Amino acid sequence: MRFGPASTVRRLTAVAVVAAALTAGCQRPAPPPPAPTATTTGPRPPADFVVLTDVDPSIRADIRYATAHNFVGRPIAGYREPLCLLTRAAADALRRVQATALAAGRSLKVYDCYRPQRAVDDFVSWARRPGEQQMKAEFYPDVPKSRLFADGYLGAPTAHSRGSTVDLTLVPVPTPAQPGYTPGQPLVACTAPAGERFGDDSVDMGTGFDCFDPRAHTADARVTGTARENREVLRRLMTAQGFENYPREWWHYRLVDEPYPHRYFNFPIARCEGGGPC
């Protein structure tokens, strides 16, 4: 079909309008983080929540949100003690994973397990304060803070609040000593090579834990060699016992057959006098 001068002008004008609209869409700022989500459960855990080390004391724990060494830079609301709380089903599955890992000269180490809804709300509130970025150089060196929720590195609500999701890694056996973290110390990007980034006692996974960067995506093509193999070993161990990985985080696994798929709990992370979770 041929176009006359008037038709051509109208056609070019329409194209320009569409292009301008698309360009404007691409330039829209990232959406704000979601509003805090109220929990629908009471303040105490169900009877089938356990402390992981009571189920398997050989599993190491490095509960970062109970410390200042995390992407916020302070202990997070609800983490009264550095404990890994999980449903009995998830803890028993991890005990089976650990048995296989130990046979191969490795051990599991958990960074985060059950996460109270109040901790998620704390993350959301922190995300709404753009000036608080003291840990950016380590945990999200190349991603704007305003994109952390939009890009899927943080979520509200989160499966962690259902009690059957865990963040974890593999460490060698025997496990080397891990350097302590001192608030205010110089930070190194979580994407730096092993030996340069924070001296975690984990095997090399290509990035540090809670690294908000595409290189932390489980199948990122830039992660090769030993780090790629270690991610695959962890994935095979976990999937064999009924967990599935979140593709944007090599450390994040959820029990597929979780007992509370639609409930988000808000009890704090602490041990009662009787020994179990409070």
Short mmCIF file of C-alpha atoms in Angstrom, two decimals:
data_model
loop_
_atom_site.label_atom_id
_atom_site.label_comp_id
_atom_site.label_asym_id
_atom_site.label_seq_id
_atom_site.Cartn_x
_atom_site.Cartn_y
_atom_site.Cartn_z
CA MET A 1 0.00 0.00 0.00
CA ARG A 2 1.27 3.49 -0.84
CA PHE A 3 0.73 6.54 1.36
CA GLY A 4 0.10 10.08 0.21
CA PRO A 5 1.71 13.06 2.00
CA ALA A 6 -1.18 13.56 4.45
CA SER A 7 -1.37 9.88 5.29
CA THR A 8 2.38 9.75 5.80
CA VAL A 9 2.28 12.66 8.25
CA ARG A 10 -0.53 11.06 10.24
CA ARG A 11 1.31 7.72 10.30
CA LEU A 12 4.59 9.27 11.46
CA THR A 13 2.78 11.31 14.11
CA ALA A 14 1.13 8.15 15.51
CA VAL A 15 4.46 6.36 15.60
CA ALA A 16 6.05 9.31 17.44
CA VAL A 17 3.26 9.33 20.03
CA VAL A 18 3.67 5.60 20.70
CA ALA A 19 7.44 5.95 20.95
CA ALA A 20 7.13 8.84 23.39
CA ALA A 21 4.74 6.84 25.54
CA LEU A 22 7.10 3.85 25.62
CA THR A 23 10.05 6.09 26.48
CA ALA A 24 8.12 7.72 29.30
CA GLY A 25 7.17 4.26 30.60
CA CYS A 26 10.81 3.20 30.68
CA GLN A 27 11.73 6.32 32.62
CA ARG A 28 9.15 5.89 35.37
CA PRO A 29 10.76 5.58 38.80
CA ALA A 30 10.74 2.23 40.56
CA PRO A 31 7.51 1.55 42.46
CA PRO A 32 7.71 2.14 46.21
CA PRO A 33 8.10 -0.88 48.49
CA PRO A 34 4.83 -2.46 49.57
CA ALA A 35 3.09 -1.35 52.70
CA PRO A 36 3.75 -3.45 55.82
CA THR A 37 1.56 -6.55 55.84
CA ALA A 38 -0.30 -7.40 59.02
CA THR A 39 -0.03 -11.01 60.14
CA THR A 40 -3.16 -13.11 60.57
CA THR A 41 -1.75 -15.31 63.34
CA GLY A 42 -1.32 -15.00 67.08
CA PRO A 43 1.85 -14.16 68.99
CA ARG A 44 2.85 -17.76 69.77
CA PRO A 45 4.17 -20.46 67.41
CA PRO A 46 2.28 -23.64 66.55
CA ALA A 47 3.40 -26.75 68.42
CA ASP A 48 5.30 -28.12 65.42
CA PHE A 49 7.88 -25.30 65.31
CA VAL A 50 11.31 -26.38 66.57
CA VAL A 51 14.82 -25.02 67.08
CA LEU A 52 16.91 -26.54 64.29
CA THR A 53 19.92 -27.27 66.51
CA ASP A 54 17.64 -29.36 68.75
CA VAL A 55 16.88 -31.55 65.73
CA ASP A 56 20.45 -31.65 64.37
CA PRO A 57 23.20 -29.98 66.43
CA SER A 58 25.74 -30.57 63.64
CA ILE A 59 24.16 -27.94 61.36
CA ARG A 60 26.05 -24.65 61.70
CA ALA A 61 24.23 -21.35 62.22
CA ASP A 62 25.20 -17.78 61.34
CA ILE A 63 21.94 -15.87 61.91
CA ARG A 64 22.85 -12.55 60.31
CA TYR A 65 19.63 -10.65 61.08
CA ALA A 66 20.28 -11.01 64.81
CA THR A 67 23.52 -9.06 64.27
CA ALA A 68 24.67 -5.83 62.63
CA HIS A 69 26.22 -7.68 59.69
CA ASN A 70 23.34 -7.53 57.24
CA PHE A 71 22.11 -5.21 54.51
CA VAL A 72 20.39 -2.91 57.04
CA GLY A 73 23.38 -2.64 59.38
CA ARG A 74 21.70 -3.42 62.72
CA PRO A 75 19.75 -6.27 64.37
CA ILE A 76 16.32 -6.70 62.81
CA ALA A 77 13.02 -6.51 64.69
CA GLY A 78 11.90 -9.86 66.08
CA TYR A 79 15.35 -11.49 66.23
CA ARG A 80 15.71 -11.68 69.99
CA GLU A 81 18.15 -14.59 69.79
CA PRO A 82 20.39 -15.96 66.98
CA LEU A 83 18.28 -19.09 66.46
CA CYS A 84 17.03 -21.00 63.45
CA LEU A 85 13.33 -21.81 63.99
CA LEU A 86 11.53 -24.01 61.48
CA THR A 87 8.52 -26.28 61.18
CA ARG A 88 9.30 -29.86 62.19
CA ALA A 89 8.79 -30.96 58.57
CA ALA A 90 11.43 -28.53 57.27
CA ALA A 91 13.87 -29.31 60.11
CA ASP A 92 13.59 -33.06 59.53
CA ALA A 93 14.20 -32.54 55.81
CA LEU A 94 17.32 -30.48 56.59
CA ARG A 95 18.55 -33.22 58.93
CA ARG A 96 18.41 -35.63 55.98
CA VAL A 97 20.23 -33.13 53.75
CA GLN A 98 22.90 -32.74 56.41
CA ALA A 99 23.50 -36.48 56.61
CA THR A 100 24.24 -36.59 52.88
CA ALA A 101 26.38 -33.44 53.02
CA LEU A 102 28.49 -34.76 55.91
CA ALA A 103 29.18 -37.97 54.02
CA ALA A 104 30.76 -35.81 51.31
CA GLY A 105 32.86 -33.72 53.70
CA ARG A 106 30.53 -30.73 53.83
CA SER A 107 28.10 -29.28 56.36
CA LEU A 108 25.06 -27.06 56.06
CA LYS A 109 25.20 -23.58 57.54
CA VAL A 110 21.99 -21.58 57.90
CA TYR A 111 21.85 -17.79 57.65
CA ASP A 112 18.09 -17.31 58.16
CA CYS A 113 15.11 -19.56 58.77
CA TYR A 114 11.71 -18.51 60.12
CA ARG A 115 11.41 -14.72 59.81
CA PRO A 116 8.70 -12.94 61.83
CA GLN A 117 6.32 -10.64 59.98
CA ARG A 118 7.58 -7.81 62.19
CA ALA A 119 11.03 -8.29 60.61
CA VAL A 120 9.51 -8.02 57.14
CA ASP A 121 7.76 -4.82 58.20
CA ASP A 122 11.14 -3.57 59.46
CA PHE A 123 12.63 -4.19 56.01
CA VAL A 124 9.77 -2.32 54.35
CA SER A 125 10.18 0.66 56.69
CA TRP A 126 13.94 0.68 56.04
CA ALA A 127 13.35 0.64 52.28
CA ARG A 128 11.25 3.81 52.62
CA ARG A 129 14.19 5.71 54.13
CA PRO A 130 16.53 6.37 51.20
CA GLY A 131 19.23 7.95 53.33
CA GLU A 132 19.97 4.74 55.26
CA GLN A 133 22.48 3.02 53.00
CA GLN A 134 25.49 2.40 55.24
CA MET A 135 25.79 -1.23 54.06
CA LYS A 136 25.31 -0.60 50.34
CA ALA A 137 29.00 -1.08 49.47
CA GLU A 138 28.82 -4.71 50.55
CA PHE A 139 25.28 -5.95 49.95
CA TYR A 140 23.93 -4.03 46.94
CA PRO A 141 26.91 -2.21 45.40
CA ASP A 142 25.47 -1.99 41.87
CA VAL A 143 21.70 -1.98 42.49
CA PRO A 144 19.83 1.16 43.63
CA LYS A 145 18.14 0.74 46.99
CA SER A 146 14.89 1.87 45.37
CA ARG A 147 14.96 -1.27 43.18
CA LEU A 148 15.40 -3.92 45.89
CA PHE A 149 11.69 -4.78 46.15
CA ALA A 150 10.88 -4.20 42.48
CA ASP A 151 13.71 -6.48 41.34
CA GLY A 152 12.72 -9.29 43.67
CA TYR A 153 15.61 -9.17 46.14
CA LEU A 154 13.21 -8.36 48.99
CA GLY A 155 9.61 -9.44 49.29
CA ALA A 156 6.64 -8.65 51.50
CA PRO A 157 5.18 -10.93 52.63
CA THR A 158 7.86 -13.60 52.44
CA ALA A 159 7.78 -17.39 52.52
CA HIS A 160 10.24 -17.20 55.43
CA SER A 161 7.34 -16.12 57.66
CA ARG A 162 5.60 -19.45 57.00
CA GLY A 163 8.39 -21.34 58.76
CA SER A 164 9.55 -23.77 56.06
CA THR A 165 11.98 -21.61 54.09
CA VAL A 166 15.69 -21.35 54.80
CA ASP A 167 18.71 -19.39 53.59
CA LEU A 168 21.82 -21.54 53.73
CA THR A 169 25.17 -22.55 52.30
CA LEU A 170 27.77 -25.32 52.54
CA VAL A 171 30.91 -25.13 54.65
CA PRO A 172 33.92 -27.47 54.64
CA VAL A 173 34.40 -30.07 57.38
CA PRO A 174 36.42 -29.34 59.44
CA THR A 175 35.15 -25.77 59.21
CA PRO A 176 37.67 -22.93 59.19
CA ALA A 177 37.34 -20.04 61.60
CA GLN A 178 35.25 -17.14 60.33
CA PRO A 179 36.48 -13.59 60.97
CA GLY A 180 34.25 -11.48 63.15
CA TYR A 181 32.43 -8.43 61.85
CA THR A 182 32.98 -5.05 63.51
CA PRO A 183 30.38 -2.34 62.76
CA GLY A 184 32.01 0.46 60.80
CA GLN A 185 34.79 -1.67 59.34
CA PRO A 186 35.64 -1.14 55.64
CA LEU A 187 33.18 -2.96 53.42
CA VAL A 188 33.99 -5.04 50.34
CA ALA A 189 31.43 -5.78 47.62
CA CYS A 190 29.68 -9.13 47.93
CA THR A 191 30.45 -9.61 44.24
CA ALA A 192 34.22 -9.46 44.79
CA PRO A 193 36.16 -12.72 44.36
CA ALA A 194 36.43 -15.18 47.23
CA GLY A 195 39.31 -14.11 49.40
CA GLU A 196 38.53 -10.43 48.88
CA ARG A 197 34.89 -10.19 50.01
CA PHE A 198 33.87 -10.81 53.64
CA GLY A 199 35.65 -13.89 54.96
CA ASP A 200 32.66 -16.18 55.34
CA ASP A 201 33.58 -19.81 56.11
CA SER A 202 31.30 -20.94 53.29
CA VAL A 203 32.63 -22.74 50.25
CA ASP A 204 32.87 -20.39 47.27
CA MET A 205 29.38 -19.72 45.94
CA GLY A 206 30.38 -16.90 43.60
CA THR A 207 28.98 -14.11 45.81
CA GLY A 208 28.42 -13.51 49.49
CA PHE A 209 25.11 -14.18 51.25
CA ASP A 210 22.32 -11.63 50.72
CA CYS A 211 24.14 -10.23 47.72
CA PHE A 212 21.51 -8.19 45.88
CA ASP A 213 23.00 -8.53 42.43
CA PRO A 214 22.24 -10.58 39.29
CA ARG A 215 25.41 -12.59 39.94
CA ALA A 216 23.64 -14.09 42.94
CA HIS A 217 21.01 -15.59 40.65
CA THR A 218 21.49 -19.34 40.96
CA ALA A 219 22.12 -19.95 37.24
CA ASP A 220 23.91 -16.68 36.37
CA ALA A 221 26.21 -17.49 33.46
CA ARG A 222 29.08 -15.41 34.84
CA VAL A 223 29.46 -17.78 37.79
CA THR A 224 31.60 -20.67 36.57
CA GLY A 225 34.11 -23.26 37.79
CA THR A 226 34.14 -24.23 41.47
CA ALA A 227 31.48 -21.70 42.47
CA ARG A 228 29.06 -23.04 39.85
CA GLU A 229 29.74 -26.60 41.01
CA ASN A 230 29.12 -25.67 44.64
CA ARG A 231 25.78 -24.08 43.77
CA GLU A 232 24.80 -27.22 41.89
CA VAL A 233 25.82 -29.47 44.78
CA LEU A 234 23.67 -27.45 47.17
CA ARG A 235 20.76 -27.50 44.74
CA ARG A 236 20.95 -31.28 44.28
CA LEU A 237 21.16 -31.91 48.01
CA MET A 238 18.18 -29.69 48.76
CA THR A 239 15.90 -30.77 45.91
CA ALA A 240 16.49 -34.43 46.77
CA GLN A 241 14.76 -33.77 50.11
CA GLY A 242 11.82 -31.78 48.79
CA PHE A 243 13.08 -28.19 48.70
CA GLU A 244 12.96 -25.81 45.73
CA ASN A 245 15.29 -22.93 45.01
CA TYR A 246 14.34 -19.29 44.43
CA PRO A 247 16.23 -18.60 41.17
CA ARG A 248 17.29 -15.06 42.15
CA GLU A 249 19.14 -16.24 45.29
CA TRP A 250 21.46 -19.25 45.36
CA TRP A 251 20.98 -19.52 49.15
CA HIS A 252 17.14 -19.51 49.32
CA TYR A 253 15.16 -22.78 49.53
CA ARG A 254 11.52 -23.52 50.37
CA LEU A 255 10.07 -26.87 51.39
CA VAL A 256 7.59 -27.63 48.60
CA ASP A 257 5.19 -29.57 50.81
CA GLU A 258 5.19 -26.93 53.56
CA PRO A 259 2.60 -27.34 56.31
CA TYR A 260 1.50 -23.67 56.39
CA PRO A 261 1.40 -22.49 52.75
CA HIS A 262 -1.01 -19.60 53.42
CA ARG A 263 -0.11 -18.40 56.93
CA TYR A 264 2.40 -15.75 57.96
CA PHE A 265 3.55 -15.86 61.58
CA ASN A 266 4.70 -13.01 63.80
CA PHE A 267 6.04 -14.54 67.02
CA PRO A 268 9.61 -13.43 67.88
CA ILE A 269 12.68 -15.61 67.50
CA ALA A 270 13.48 -16.73 71.05
CA ARG A 271 13.65 -19.83 73.21
CA CYS A 272 11.29 -20.24 76.15
CA GLU A 273 12.27 -21.59 79.54
CA GLY A 274 10.95 -25.00 78.53
CA GLY A 275 13.45 -25.12 75.67
CA GLY A 276 11.23 -24.70 72.60
CA PRO A 277 10.35 -21.60 70.56
CA CYS A 278 8.32 -18.94 72.34
#
